[in-house]
């Protein structure tokens, strides 16, 4: 329990964004900062060793959500992992540092009528935060920030072959996915990662852990925030459950929700902020009728495209080392598809049961942006109730058509001469026709763990927060996490969350 229950700013959630907010605010030793986290600490080899990331799935560091049956994915329920613990998703993910493409950020700035969200402004943030250990790129990369970013190294020959295969079918090879490639519509590169001397360096480790000795910073784990406390229409604190007891913490200045794309809208709705009709249906009084809370759930859909292995040695099935971007989501220079790879068979349980799992295989992990959107809703007024999550996968029929087209392109890369030593005699799906490919995709589709969009930022009536991340119709409450993104960025969402946290801290200090 904290020595005091009164603070200036309370940050709920110690993931990538929340850790950035807390670490940057705590730099002002005159500001009393409280960081609350529902999960445990991050002192565990499964966290520090990035090759053990998969051991965290389904553990105490995973919320372990399960979605509602998806009508277009054969009524399957999906295991919907999200990080729970110090570092959040950045403590259990594969460590990819993917900044988002230029078009992502410039369109966010247009959506928000605020140039501070544009690509050139965001580059300044990344340069401030990064210590880049790859090929020098002073226009885009920082050299003295708290976050250690490096290219995946040493590159296994399998990933070099993947990049050579991608280049042979028309994707330009770049030095980094976050340099010039981030300003182009397609290409391939060795990935960037938050790894230093073989150890994970999450935003929590980089920005909060070094300040844990400061008297103005309090970090509490195993503390589940259940709602925001208001006086009139101003947020003045939060209610939480800690070691089975109800506790409250007061905030003199602001409350920041950084709980992720599922827990943030859940807590907003438990606090009476959300669609009025839905709140009334579960017996929660309406404080602010904000219809978009919990709507617009976006993600990269993931399909594991699996091949039997050939004779060449595959990499250990831990972390991908290369990435490809291609296609268009309808906006110029805005890639629709992202692809990683790995040296094992990555399949949904249903696909594994139907198509079988080879003894030795590799997977091209195909991710795609969707037209379809999902939602997060409450099952009841009880904070202990699991949320109701609808992914909406393939509710828009054109998404499935695009997935089939992308699968065909992945087949081209796998079929190149560069990949021949690693490729066995068949694809696991055995699909030949578009109909067969579509059937496999419906069975194999799952999440890429890039959930976002459920507290969308904007200036229109369909937004939840304004360009300064303030929740509509109340005071003293901001959201800083992936839920504010109007749409998923081109790649992984950890790095964009750090930018959001950086912006939130600057706004609060200002």
Tab-separated table of C-alpha atoms in Angstrom:
chain	number	residue	atom	x	y	z
A	1	UNK	CA	0.000	0.000	0.000
A	2	UNK	CA	1.237	3.509	-0.786
A	3	UNK	CA	2.349	5.671	2.138
A	4	UNK	CA	-0.007	8.321	0.791
A	5	UNK	CA	-3.199	8.042	-1.228
A	6	UNK	CA	-2.900	11.616	-2.583
A	7	UNK	CA	-0.962	12.402	-5.754
A	8	UNK	CA	-0.815	15.047	-8.446
A	9	UNK	CA	-1.178	12.667	-11.411
A	10	UNK	CA	-2.369	9.068	-11.419
A	11	UNK	CA	-1.448	6.900	-14.408
A	12	UNK	CA	-3.453	3.690	-14.710
A	13	UNK	CA	-1.534	1.011	-16.599
A	14	UNK	CA	2.244	0.488	-16.857
A	15	UNK	CA	2.427	-0.566	-20.502
A	16	UNK	CA	4.374	1.208	-23.238
A	17	UNK	CA	2.331	4.419	-23.093
A	18	UNK	CA	1.703	4.499	-19.343
A	19	UNK	CA	5.367	3.873	-18.543
A	20	UNK	CA	6.336	6.725	-20.853
A	21	UNK	CA	3.874	9.106	-19.189
A	22	UNK	CA	5.033	8.126	-15.704
A	23	UNK	CA	8.748	8.203	-16.453
A	24	UNK	CA	8.625	11.596	-18.117
A	25	UNK	CA	6.409	13.192	-15.457
A	26	UNK	CA	8.541	11.791	-12.647
A	27	UNK	CA	11.506	13.713	-14.067
A	28	UNK	CA	9.870	16.731	-12.387
A	29	UNK	CA	10.584	15.894	-8.754
A	30	UNK	CA	8.034	18.468	-7.621
A	31	UNK	CA	5.250	16.377	-9.192
A	32	UNK	CA	3.781	13.475	-7.193
A	33	UNK	CA	3.230	10.611	-9.634
A	34	UNK	CA	1.408	7.326	-9.028
A	35	UNK	CA	1.647	4.470	-11.536
A	36	UNK	CA	-0.896	1.671	-11.002
A	37	UNK	CA	-0.608	-1.748	-12.652
A	38	UNK	CA	-3.039	-4.668	-12.413
A	39	UNK	CA	-0.384	-7.303	-13.070
A	40	UNK	CA	2.905	-8.352	-11.430
A	41	UNK	CA	6.413	-6.926	-11.679
A	42	UNK	CA	8.679	-7.742	-14.629
A	43	UNK	CA	11.466	-9.533	-12.764
A	44	UNK	CA	11.329	-12.830	-14.620
A	45	UNK	CA	13.526	-14.515	-17.219
A	46	UNK	CA	10.442	-14.937	-19.426
A	47	UNK	CA	10.413	-11.138	-19.679
A	48	UNK	CA	14.097	-10.274	-19.739
A	49	UNK	CA	14.943	-12.973	-22.304
A	50	UNK	CA	13.081	-11.927	-25.475
A	51	UNK	CA	13.398	-15.446	-26.919
A	52	UNK	CA	11.051	-16.704	-24.175
A	53	UNK	CA	8.227	-14.306	-25.038
A	54	UNK	CA	5.769	-17.041	-25.977
A	55	UNK	CA	6.001	-18.502	-22.440
A	56	UNK	CA	4.125	-15.433	-21.200
A	57	UNK	CA	1.027	-16.154	-23.287
A	58	UNK	CA	-1.647	-17.548	-21.003
A	59	UNK	CA	0.431	-16.734	-17.906
A	60	UNK	CA	-0.177	-14.259	-15.083
A	61	UNK	CA	1.262	-11.589	-17.416
A	62	UNK	CA	-1.517	-12.033	-19.962
A	63	UNK	CA	-5.100	-10.757	-19.583
A	64	UNK	CA	-6.135	-13.860	-21.505
A	65	UNK	CA	-9.269	-12.390	-23.066
A	66	UNK	CA	-11.456	-14.591	-25.231
A	67	UNK	CA	-13.522	-13.066	-28.040
A	68	UNK	CA	-17.103	-13.744	-28.985
A	69	UNK	CA	-17.627	-16.295	-31.812
A	70	UNK	CA	-16.849	-14.700	-35.181
A	71	UNK	CA	-19.516	-15.336	-37.807
A	72	UNK	CA	-17.031	-15.047	-40.701
A	73	UNK	CA	-14.285	-17.132	-39.064
A	74	UNK	CA	-16.370	-20.277	-38.582
A	75	UNK	CA	-17.845	-19.124	-35.253
A	76	UNK	CA	-14.471	-19.504	-33.573
A	77	UNK	CA	-13.573	-17.763	-30.333
A	78	UNK	CA	-10.075	-16.284	-30.384
A	79	UNK	CA	-7.562	-16.207	-27.551
A	80	UNK	CA	-6.942	-12.466	-27.327
A	81	UNK	CA	-3.668	-11.948	-25.458
A	82	UNK	CA	-2.699	-8.547	-24.050
A	83	UNK	CA	0.089	-7.689	-21.611
A	84	UNK	CA	-0.621	-7.490	-17.869
A	85	UNK	CA	2.261	-6.411	-15.634
A	86	UNK	CA	5.005	-3.823	-15.545
A	87	UNK	CA	5.792	-3.053	-19.182
A	88	UNK	CA	2.416	-4.338	-20.381
A	89	UNK	CA	2.618	-5.682	-23.907
A	90	UNK	CA	6.236	-4.518	-24.226
A	91	UNK	CA	7.213	-7.112	-21.590
A	92	UNK	CA	5.632	-10.080	-23.373
A	93	UNK	CA	5.797	-9.184	-27.074
A	94	UNK	CA	8.450	-10.132	-29.615
A	95	UNK	CA	10.246	-6.817	-29.114
A	96	UNK	CA	9.579	-5.259	-32.526
A	97	UNK	CA	10.126	-1.491	-32.771
A	98	UNK	CA	7.924	-0.359	-35.670
A	99	UNK	CA	7.253	3.377	-35.774
A	100	UNK	CA	4.372	3.538	-38.231
A	101	UNK	CA	4.557	4.880	-41.762
A	102	UNK	CA	4.615	8.571	-42.646
A	103	UNK	CA	1.087	8.371	-44.015
A	104	UNK	CA	-0.205	6.949	-40.712
A	105	UNK	CA	0.950	9.962	-38.736
A	106	UNK	CA	0.125	12.602	-41.330
A	107	UNK	CA	-3.433	11.267	-41.556
A	108	UNK	CA	-3.739	11.261	-37.756
A	109	UNK	CA	-2.786	14.945	-37.865
A	110	UNK	CA	-5.504	15.576	-40.443
A	111	UNK	CA	-8.075	13.626	-38.422
A	112	UNK	CA	-7.194	15.723	-35.364
A	113	UNK	CA	-6.627	19.064	-37.120
A	114	UNK	CA	-3.374	19.184	-35.142
A	115	UNK	CA	0.036	19.149	-36.890
A	116	UNK	CA	1.714	17.974	-33.683
A	117	UNK	CA	0.501	14.456	-34.577
A	118	UNK	CA	2.112	14.637	-38.041
A	119	UNK	CA	5.097	12.602	-39.175
A	120	UNK	CA	7.687	15.390	-38.991
A	121	UNK	CA	6.689	16.230	-35.429
A	122	UNK	CA	6.684	12.550	-34.447
A	123	UNK	CA	10.193	12.140	-35.897
A	124	UNK	CA	11.385	14.708	-33.332
A	125	UNK	CA	9.909	12.547	-30.568
A	126	UNK	CA	11.575	9.402	-31.859
A	127	UNK	CA	14.936	11.173	-32.198
A	128	UNK	CA	14.628	12.388	-28.603
A	129	UNK	CA	13.784	8.941	-27.221
A	130	UNK	CA	16.023	6.616	-29.246
A	131	UNK	CA	19.603	5.507	-29.014
A	132	UNK	CA	19.877	3.930	-32.455
A	133	UNK	CA	22.589	1.293	-32.926
A	134	UNK	CA	22.210	0.707	-36.653
A	135	UNK	CA	23.463	2.486	-39.755
A	136	UNK	CA	23.569	6.227	-38.993
A	137	UNK	CA	20.523	8.182	-40.194
A	138	UNK	CA	20.658	11.539	-38.354
A	139	UNK	CA	17.629	12.900	-40.201
A	140	UNK	CA	15.438	10.179	-38.701
A	141	UNK	CA	17.246	8.450	-35.815
A	142	UNK	CA	18.320	9.573	-32.352
A	143	UNK	CA	21.645	8.688	-30.735
A	144	UNK	CA	21.335	9.597	-27.043
A	145	UNK	CA	17.833	8.748	-25.862
A	146	UNK	CA	16.742	6.348	-23.110
A	147	UNK	CA	15.409	3.656	-25.468
A	148	UNK	CA	17.993	1.302	-26.992
A	149	UNK	CA	16.948	0.348	-30.543
A	150	UNK	CA	18.987	-1.951	-32.765
A	151	UNK	CA	18.588	-3.991	-35.954
A	152	UNK	CA	17.953	-7.693	-35.402
A	153	UNK	CA	21.377	-9.323	-35.237
A	154	UNK	CA	23.082	-11.494	-36.210
A	155	UNK	CA	20.733	-12.155	-39.113
A	156	UNK	CA	20.047	-15.881	-39.578
A	157	UNK	CA	20.445	-17.061	-43.214
A	158	UNK	CA	16.734	-17.989	-43.306
A	159	UNK	CA	15.730	-14.345	-42.833
A	160	UNK	CA	18.335	-13.194	-45.348
A	161	UNK	CA	16.709	-15.619	-47.793
A	162	UNK	CA	13.267	-14.222	-47.010
A	163	UNK	CA	14.494	-10.707	-47.759
A	164	UNK	CA	16.183	-11.860	-50.969
A	165	UNK	CA	12.975	-13.632	-52.008
A	166	UNK	CA	10.888	-10.532	-51.285
A	167	UNK	CA	13.315	-8.408	-53.291
A	168	UNK	CA	13.133	-10.812	-56.238
A	169	UNK	CA	9.328	-10.370	-56.454
A	170	UNK	CA	9.530	-6.595	-56.408
A	171	UNK	CA	9.954	-5.299	-52.838
A	172	UNK	CA	12.845	-2.879	-52.418
A	173	UNK	CA	15.340	-3.802	-49.678
A	174	UNK	CA	16.019	-1.026	-47.115
A	175	UNK	CA	18.465	-0.669	-44.230
A	176	UNK	CA	15.683	-0.344	-41.646
A	177	UNK	CA	11.869	-0.459	-41.532
A	178	UNK	CA	11.918	2.840	-39.627
A	179	UNK	CA	14.105	4.894	-41.937
A	180	UNK	CA	13.374	5.645	-45.583
A	181	UNK	CA	11.047	2.630	-45.800
A	182	UNK	CA	8.666	4.346	-43.358
A	183	UNK	CA	8.231	7.078	-45.961
A	184	UNK	CA	7.515	4.657	-48.799
A	185	UNK	CA	4.547	2.416	-49.540
A	186	UNK	CA	6.350	-0.926	-49.667
A	187	UNK	CA	9.656	-2.620	-49.023
A	188	UNK	CA	11.502	-5.069	-46.794
A	189	UNK	CA	14.211	-4.873	-44.146
A	190	UNK	CA	15.716	-6.545	-41.121
A	191	UNK	CA	13.503	-5.546	-38.227
A	192	UNK	CA	14.354	-3.132	-35.378
A	193	UNK	CA	13.997	-4.313	-31.784
A	194	UNK	CA	14.172	-3.172	-28.126
A	195	UNK	CA	16.976	-5.581	-27.251
A	196	UNK	CA	20.342	-4.701	-25.706
A	197	UNK	CA	23.037	-7.300	-24.975
A	198	UNK	CA	20.430	-10.002	-25.451
A	199	UNK	CA	18.023	-8.522	-22.898
A	200	UNK	CA	14.627	-6.892	-23.431
A	201	UNK	CA	14.644	-3.149	-22.739
A	202	UNK	CA	10.971	-2.298	-22.465
A	203	UNK	CA	9.765	1.300	-22.115
A	204	UNK	CA	9.126	0.494	-18.448
A	205	UNK	CA	12.746	-0.659	-17.989
A	206	UNK	CA	14.105	2.355	-19.888
A	207	UNK	CA	11.916	5.130	-18.498
A	208	UNK	CA	10.470	4.117	-15.116
A	209	UNK	CA	12.815	1.586	-13.497
A	210	UNK	CA	15.745	4.059	-13.246
A	211	UNK	CA	13.482	6.430	-11.264
A	212	UNK	CA	12.040	3.897	-8.800
A	213	UNK	CA	14.155	5.367	-5.989
A	214	UNK	CA	12.673	8.843	-6.341
A	215	UNK	CA	10.363	9.958	-3.525
A	216	UNK	CA	7.934	11.572	-5.961
A	217	UNK	CA	7.249	8.330	-7.882
A	218	UNK	CA	5.101	5.513	-6.510
A	219	UNK	CA	4.610	2.290	-8.507
A	220	UNK	CA	2.025	-0.237	-7.312
A	221	UNK	CA	1.551	-3.656	-8.900
A	222	UNK	CA	-1.361	-6.097	-8.483
A	223	UNK	CA	-3.722	-3.123	-8.256
A	224	UNK	CA	-6.765	-3.363	-10.535
A	225	UNK	CA	-8.385	-0.021	-11.384
A	226	UNK	CA	-12.166	-0.431	-11.509
A	227	UNK	CA	-13.432	3.101	-12.140
A	228	UNK	CA	-12.618	6.783	-12.187
A	229	UNK	CA	-13.909	8.856	-9.264
A	230	UNK	CA	-15.565	12.165	-10.109
A	231	UNK	CA	-16.645	15.260	-8.252
A	232	UNK	CA	-19.254	16.847	-10.471
A	233	UNK	CA	-17.696	16.371	-13.911
A	234	UNK	CA	-14.053	16.409	-12.844
A	235	UNK	CA	-11.939	13.285	-12.364
A	236	UNK	CA	-10.402	13.411	-8.876
A	237	UNK	CA	-9.110	9.886	-8.450
A	238	UNK	CA	-9.641	6.182	-9.052
A	239	UNK	CA	-11.121	3.215	-7.246
A	240	UNK	CA	-9.181	-0.033	-7.330
A	241	UNK	CA	-8.891	-3.502	-5.871
A	242	UNK	CA	-5.604	-4.310	-4.162
A	243	UNK	CA	-4.978	-7.664	-2.469
A	244	UNK	CA	-8.713	-8.266	-2.393
A	245	UNK	CA	-9.482	-4.925	-0.704
A	246	UNK	CA	-11.171	-1.870	-2.182
A	247	UNK	CA	-8.909	1.196	-2.166
A	248	UNK	CA	-9.066	4.722	-3.530
A	249	UNK	CA	-6.383	7.120	-4.713
A	250	UNK	CA	-6.852	10.856	-5.188
A	251	UNK	CA	-5.412	12.974	-8.011
A	252	UNK	CA	-4.997	16.704	-7.499
A	253	UNK	CA	-4.398	17.394	-11.185
A	254	UNK	CA	-5.220	14.570	-13.597
A	255	UNK	CA	-6.043	10.912	-14.108
A	256	UNK	CA	-4.570	9.151	-17.156
A	257	UNK	CA	-5.964	5.857	-18.457
A	258	UNK	CA	-3.254	3.814	-20.193
A	259	UNK	CA	-4.893	0.420	-19.845
A	260	UNK	CA	-4.985	-0.664	-23.486
A	261	UNK	CA	-7.651	-1.072	-26.129
A	262	UNK	CA	-9.799	-3.400	-24.005
A	263	UNK	CA	-9.371	-2.257	-20.394
A	264	UNK	CA	-9.448	1.485	-21.136
A	265	UNK	CA	-12.958	1.464	-22.686
A	266	UNK	CA	-14.048	-1.039	-20.012
A	267	UNK	CA	-13.010	1.311	-17.182
A	268	UNK	CA	-14.506	4.315	-18.987
A	269	UNK	CA	-17.837	2.500	-19.226
A	270	UNK	CA	-17.621	1.301	-15.616
A	271	UNK	CA	-17.172	5.000	-14.743
A	272	UNK	CA	-20.357	5.979	-16.603
A	273	UNK	CA	-18.669	7.251	-19.773
A	274	UNK	CA	-19.867	5.488	-22.911
A	275	UNK	CA	-22.922	4.723	-25.039
A	276	UNK	CA	-25.885	5.692	-22.838
A	277	UNK	CA	-28.169	2.905	-24.011
A	278	UNK	CA	-25.541	0.250	-23.357
A	279	UNK	CA	-24.658	1.618	-19.920
A	280	UNK	CA	-28.312	1.728	-18.920
A	281	UNK	CA	-28.806	-1.844	-20.131
A	282	UNK	CA	-26.225	-3.110	-17.616
A	283	UNK	CA	-27.367	-0.837	-14.804
A	284	UNK	CA	-24.638	1.830	-14.856
A	285	UNK	CA	-25.588	5.489	-14.444
A	286	UNK	CA	-24.627	7.703	-17.358
A	287	UNK	CA	-22.141	10.453	-16.594
A	288	UNK	CA	-21.283	11.243	-20.220
A	289	UNK	CA	-23.025	9.804	-23.284
A	290	UNK	CA	-19.979	9.167	-25.504
A	291	UNK	CA	-21.196	6.707	-28.113
A	292	UNK	CA	-17.772	5.840	-29.538
A	293	UNK	CA	-16.335	4.373	-26.327
A	294	UNK	CA	-15.599	0.730	-27.090
A	295	UNK	CA	-16.414	1.066	-30.805
A	296	UNK	CA	-13.932	1.057	-33.716
A	297	UNK	CA	-11.842	-1.875	-32.393
A	298	UNK	CA	-9.069	-2.230	-34.970
A	299	UNK	CA	-6.182	-4.668	-35.323
A	300	UNK	CA	-3.956	-6.477	-37.778
A	301	UNK	CA	-5.528	-9.804	-38.601
A	302	UNK	CA	-2.925	-12.597	-38.587
A	303	UNK	CA	-2.797	-15.633	-40.858
A	304	UNK	CA	-0.030	-18.203	-40.448
A	305	UNK	CA	1.024	-19.330	-43.957
A	306	UNK	CA	2.864	-22.594	-43.233
A	307	UNK	CA	5.240	-24.617	-45.416
A	308	UNK	CA	6.845	-27.947	-44.734
A	309	UNK	CA	10.563	-27.419	-44.214
A	310	UNK	CA	13.298	-28.319	-46.652
A	311	UNK	CA	16.826	-29.447	-45.902
A	312	UNK	CA	18.387	-26.154	-44.781
A	313	UNK	CA	18.560	-25.418	-41.057
A	314	UNK	CA	15.723	-23.222	-39.780
A	315	UNK	CA	16.134	-20.562	-37.083
A	316	UNK	CA	14.978	-21.272	-33.552
A	317	UNK	CA	11.217	-20.569	-33.362
A	318	UNK	CA	11.564	-17.486	-31.186
A	319	UNK	CA	11.702	-14.084	-32.867
A	320	UNK	CA	11.368	-12.967	-36.458
A	321	UNK	CA	14.290	-10.954	-37.795
A	322	UNK	CA	12.871	-9.507	-41.007
A	323	UNK	CA	9.727	-7.717	-42.144
A	324	UNK	CA	7.948	-6.915	-45.418
A	325	UNK	CA	5.353	-4.225	-46.182
A	326	UNK	CA	3.248	-4.039	-49.355
A	327	UNK	CA	-0.156	-3.320	-50.860
A	328	UNK	CA	-2.389	-0.336	-50.131
A	329	UNK	CA	-5.252	0.241	-47.744
A	330	UNK	CA	-6.709	2.780	-50.173
A	331	UNK	CA	-4.361	5.618	-49.196
A	332	UNK	CA	-1.228	6.353	-51.179
A	333	UNK	CA	1.984	4.982	-49.615
A	334	UNK	CA	0.028	3.280	-46.834
A	335	UNK	CA	0.794	-0.461	-46.858
A	336	UNK	CA	-2.082	-2.800	-46.131
A	337	UNK	CA	0.026	-5.888	-45.439
A	338	UNK	CA	2.902	-6.619	-43.070
A	339	UNK	CA	4.734	-9.937	-42.852
A	340	UNK	CA	7.192	-11.558	-40.467
A	341	UNK	CA	8.372	-15.170	-40.419
A	342	UNK	CA	9.522	-17.885	-38.070
A	343	UNK	CA	11.096	-21.323	-37.987
A	344	UNK	CA	8.085	-23.304	-36.772
A	345	UNK	CA	4.421	-23.932	-37.622
A	346	UNK	CA	2.291	-21.069	-36.273
A	347	UNK	CA	-1.354	-22.131	-36.652
A	348	UNK	CA	-4.667	-21.586	-34.912
A	349	UNK	CA	-5.810	-24.641	-32.911
A	350	UNK	CA	-8.601	-25.187	-35.426
A	351	UNK	CA	-6.258	-24.995	-38.422
A	352	UNK	CA	-3.824	-27.366	-36.717
A	353	UNK	CA	-6.625	-29.865	-36.106
A	354	UNK	CA	-7.975	-29.644	-39.650
A	355	UNK	CA	-4.760	-29.449	-41.691
A	356	UNK	CA	-2.215	-31.111	-39.426
A	357	UNK	CA	1.066	-29.782	-38.052
A	358	UNK	CA	4.296	-30.832	-39.794
A	359	UNK	CA	7.182	-32.081	-37.694
A	360	UNK	CA	9.356	-29.382	-39.255
A	361	UNK	CA	7.997	-26.236	-40.873
A	362	UNK	CA	8.367	-22.500	-41.297
A	363	UNK	CA	5.656	-19.860	-41.251
A	364	UNK	CA	5.204	-16.583	-43.042
A	365	UNK	CA	3.143	-14.532	-40.585
A	366	UNK	CA	0.837	-12.454	-42.771
A	367	UNK	CA	-0.786	-9.425	-41.142
A	368	UNK	CA	-3.361	-7.202	-42.816
A	369	UNK	CA	-5.276	-4.041	-42.063
A	370	UNK	CA	-9.021	-4.453	-42.173
A	371	UNK	CA	-12.017	-2.477	-43.312
A	372	UNK	CA	-13.978	-4.377	-40.677
A	373	UNK	CA	-14.155	-3.064	-37.117
A	374	UNK	CA	-15.032	-4.722	-33.840
A	375	UNK	CA	-16.132	-3.517	-30.412
A	376	UNK	CA	-15.650	-3.865	-26.665
A	377	UNK	CA	-18.712	-3.876	-24.405
A	378	UNK	CA	-19.539	-4.711	-20.791
A	379	UNK	CA	-21.123	-8.020	-19.838
A	380	UNK	CA	-22.423	-6.499	-16.602
A	381	UNK	CA	-21.813	-3.700	-14.105
A	382	UNK	CA	-19.519	-6.009	-12.119
A	383	UNK	CA	-15.880	-4.967	-12.756
A	384	UNK	CA	-14.857	-8.603	-12.349
A	385	UNK	CA	-16.916	-9.600	-15.408
A	386	UNK	CA	-14.912	-10.329	-18.546
A	387	UNK	CA	-15.520	-7.822	-21.368
A	388	UNK	CA	-17.526	-8.738	-24.453
A	389	UNK	CA	-15.148	-8.501	-27.423
A	390	UNK	CA	-16.342	-8.676	-31.035
A	391	UNK	CA	-13.481	-8.653	-33.544
A	392	UNK	CA	-15.635	-8.133	-36.644
A	393	UNK	CA	-13.091	-10.063	-38.735
A	394	UNK	CA	-14.246	-10.333	-42.377
A	395	UNK	CA	-17.592	-8.675	-41.675
A	396	UNK	CA	-16.609	-6.590	-44.709
A	397	UNK	CA	-16.456	-9.189	-47.537
A	398	UNK	CA	-13.687	-7.358	-49.414
A	399	UNK	CA	-11.330	-8.084	-46.530
A	400	UNK	CA	-11.408	-11.796	-47.302
A	401	UNK	CA	-10.801	-11.118	-50.991
A	402	UNK	CA	-7.749	-9.018	-50.060
A	403	UNK	CA	-6.490	-11.730	-47.714
A	404	UNK	CA	-6.602	-14.286	-50.522
A	405	UNK	CA	-4.693	-11.902	-52.795
A	406	UNK	CA	-2.057	-11.375	-50.097
A	407	UNK	CA	-1.744	-15.133	-49.544
A	408	UNK	CA	-0.974	-15.493	-53.258
A	409	UNK	CA	1.799	-12.896	-52.922
A	410	UNK	CA	3.235	-14.737	-49.916
A	411	UNK	CA	3.267	-17.901	-52.033
A	412	UNK	CA	5.376	-16.044	-54.606
A	413	UNK	CA	7.982	-15.141	-51.974
A	414	UNK	CA	8.042	-18.691	-50.621
A	415	UNK	CA	8.438	-20.005	-54.161
A	416	UNK	CA	11.543	-17.951	-54.995
A	417	UNK	CA	14.946	-19.473	-55.622
A	418	UNK	CA	16.288	-17.829	-52.449
A	419	UNK	CA	13.781	-19.757	-50.338
A	420	UNK	CA	14.252	-23.098	-52.133
A	421	UNK	CA	16.661	-24.651	-49.558
A	422	UNK	CA	14.150	-23.994	-46.771
A	423	UNK	CA	11.002	-25.022	-48.639
A	424	UNK	CA	9.602	-28.542	-48.496
A	425	UNK	CA	7.217	-30.170	-50.938
A	426	UNK	CA	3.945	-28.511	-49.937
A	427	UNK	CA	2.063	-25.817	-48.110
A	428	UNK	CA	0.253	-27.114	-45.070
A	429	UNK	CA	-3.067	-25.721	-46.283
A	430	UNK	CA	-2.784	-27.661	-49.553
A	431	UNK	CA	-4.897	-24.879	-51.038
A	432	UNK	CA	-4.820	-24.388	-54.801
A	433	UNK	CA	-7.967	-22.464	-55.719
A	434	UNK	CA	-9.013	-19.112	-54.253
A	435	UNK	CA	-11.969	-20.873	-52.610
A	436	UNK	CA	-9.623	-23.291	-50.839
A	437	UNK	CA	-7.333	-20.462	-49.754
A	438	UNK	CA	-10.318	-18.530	-48.373
A	439	UNK	CA	-11.441	-21.616	-46.437
A	440	UNK	CA	-7.971	-21.974	-44.909
A	441	UNK	CA	-7.838	-18.272	-44.003
A	442	UNK	CA	-11.214	-18.424	-42.226
A	443	UNK	CA	-9.890	-21.333	-40.148
A	444	UNK	CA	-6.434	-19.856	-39.530
A	445	UNK	CA	-7.274	-16.182	-38.878
A	446	UNK	CA	-6.345	-14.767	-35.473
A	447	UNK	CA	-5.108	-11.527	-33.917
A	448	UNK	CA	-1.661	-10.010	-34.399
A	449	UNK	CA	-2.041	-8.432	-30.931
A	450	UNK	CA	-2.144	-4.876	-32.302
A	451	UNK	CA	-5.508	-3.945	-30.780
A	452	UNK	CA	-6.370	-0.248	-30.902
A	453	UNK	CA	-9.020	2.365	-31.739
A	454	UNK	CA	-11.609	1.947	-28.959
A	455	UNK	CA	-11.227	5.480	-27.555
A	456	UNK	CA	-10.571	7.180	-30.867
A	457	UNK	CA	-8.894	10.569	-31.052
A	458	UNK	CA	-10.429	13.259	-33.266
A	459	UNK	CA	-12.442	16.436	-33.514
A	460	UNK	CA	-15.719	14.950	-34.757
A	461	UNK	CA	-18.706	13.675	-32.790
A	462	UNK	CA	-17.517	10.093	-33.285
A	463	UNK	CA	-14.337	10.613	-31.257
A	464	UNK	CA	-13.733	9.853	-27.572
A	465	UNK	CA	-10.729	12.089	-26.888
A	466	UNK	CA	-9.662	15.386	-28.413
A	467	UNK	CA	-6.212	16.026	-29.973
A	468	UNK	CA	-4.857	16.690	-26.469
A	469	UNK	CA	-6.098	13.247	-25.351
A	470	UNK	CA	-8.775	14.712	-23.049
A	471	UNK	CA	-11.951	12.643	-22.681
A	472	UNK	CA	-14.997	14.429	-24.040
A	473	UNK	CA	-17.570	15.997	-21.680
A	474	UNK	CA	-15.507	15.571	-18.490
A	475	UNK	CA	-12.461	17.282	-16.985
A	476	UNK	CA	-9.181	16.054	-15.576
A	477	UNK	CA	-9.203	12.767	-17.491
A	478	UNK	CA	-7.011	11.746	-20.420
A	479	UNK	CA	-6.398	8.549	-22.344
A	480	UNK	CA	-2.878	7.666	-23.483
A	481	UNK	CA	-2.569	4.263	-25.153
A	482	UNK	CA	-3.320	2.504	-28.447
A	483	UNK	CA	-7.054	2.955	-27.950
A	484	UNK	CA	-6.755	6.589	-29.125
A	485	UNK	CA	-5.385	5.615	-32.557
A	486	UNK	CA	-8.044	6.222	-35.238
A	487	UNK	CA	-6.754	3.151	-37.086
A	488	UNK	CA	-3.961	0.627	-36.639
A	489	UNK	CA	-0.557	1.794	-37.821
A	490	UNK	CA	1.302	-0.055	-40.558
A	491	UNK	CA	3.169	-2.291	-38.121
A	492	UNK	CA	3.365	-3.139	-34.432
A	493	UNK	CA	1.856	-0.625	-32.011
A	494	UNK	CA	4.462	-0.467	-29.199
A	495	UNK	CA	6.472	2.427	-30.669
A	496	UNK	CA	3.371	4.523	-31.514
A	497	UNK	CA	2.208	3.993	-27.909
A	498	UNK	CA	5.480	5.487	-26.670
A	499	UNK	CA	4.843	8.544	-28.853
A	500	UNK	CA	1.327	8.843	-27.414
A	501	UNK	CA	2.718	8.620	-23.879
A	502	UNK	CA	5.352	11.236	-24.673
A	503	UNK	CA	2.685	13.593	-25.997
A	504	UNK	CA	0.452	13.043	-22.967
A	505	UNK	CA	3.308	13.836	-20.549
A	506	UNK	CA	4.173	17.022	-22.454
A	507	UNK	CA	0.534	18.140	-22.411
A	508	UNK	CA	0.165	17.475	-18.686
A	509	UNK	CA	3.384	19.309	-17.872
A	510	UNK	CA	2.278	22.166	-20.085
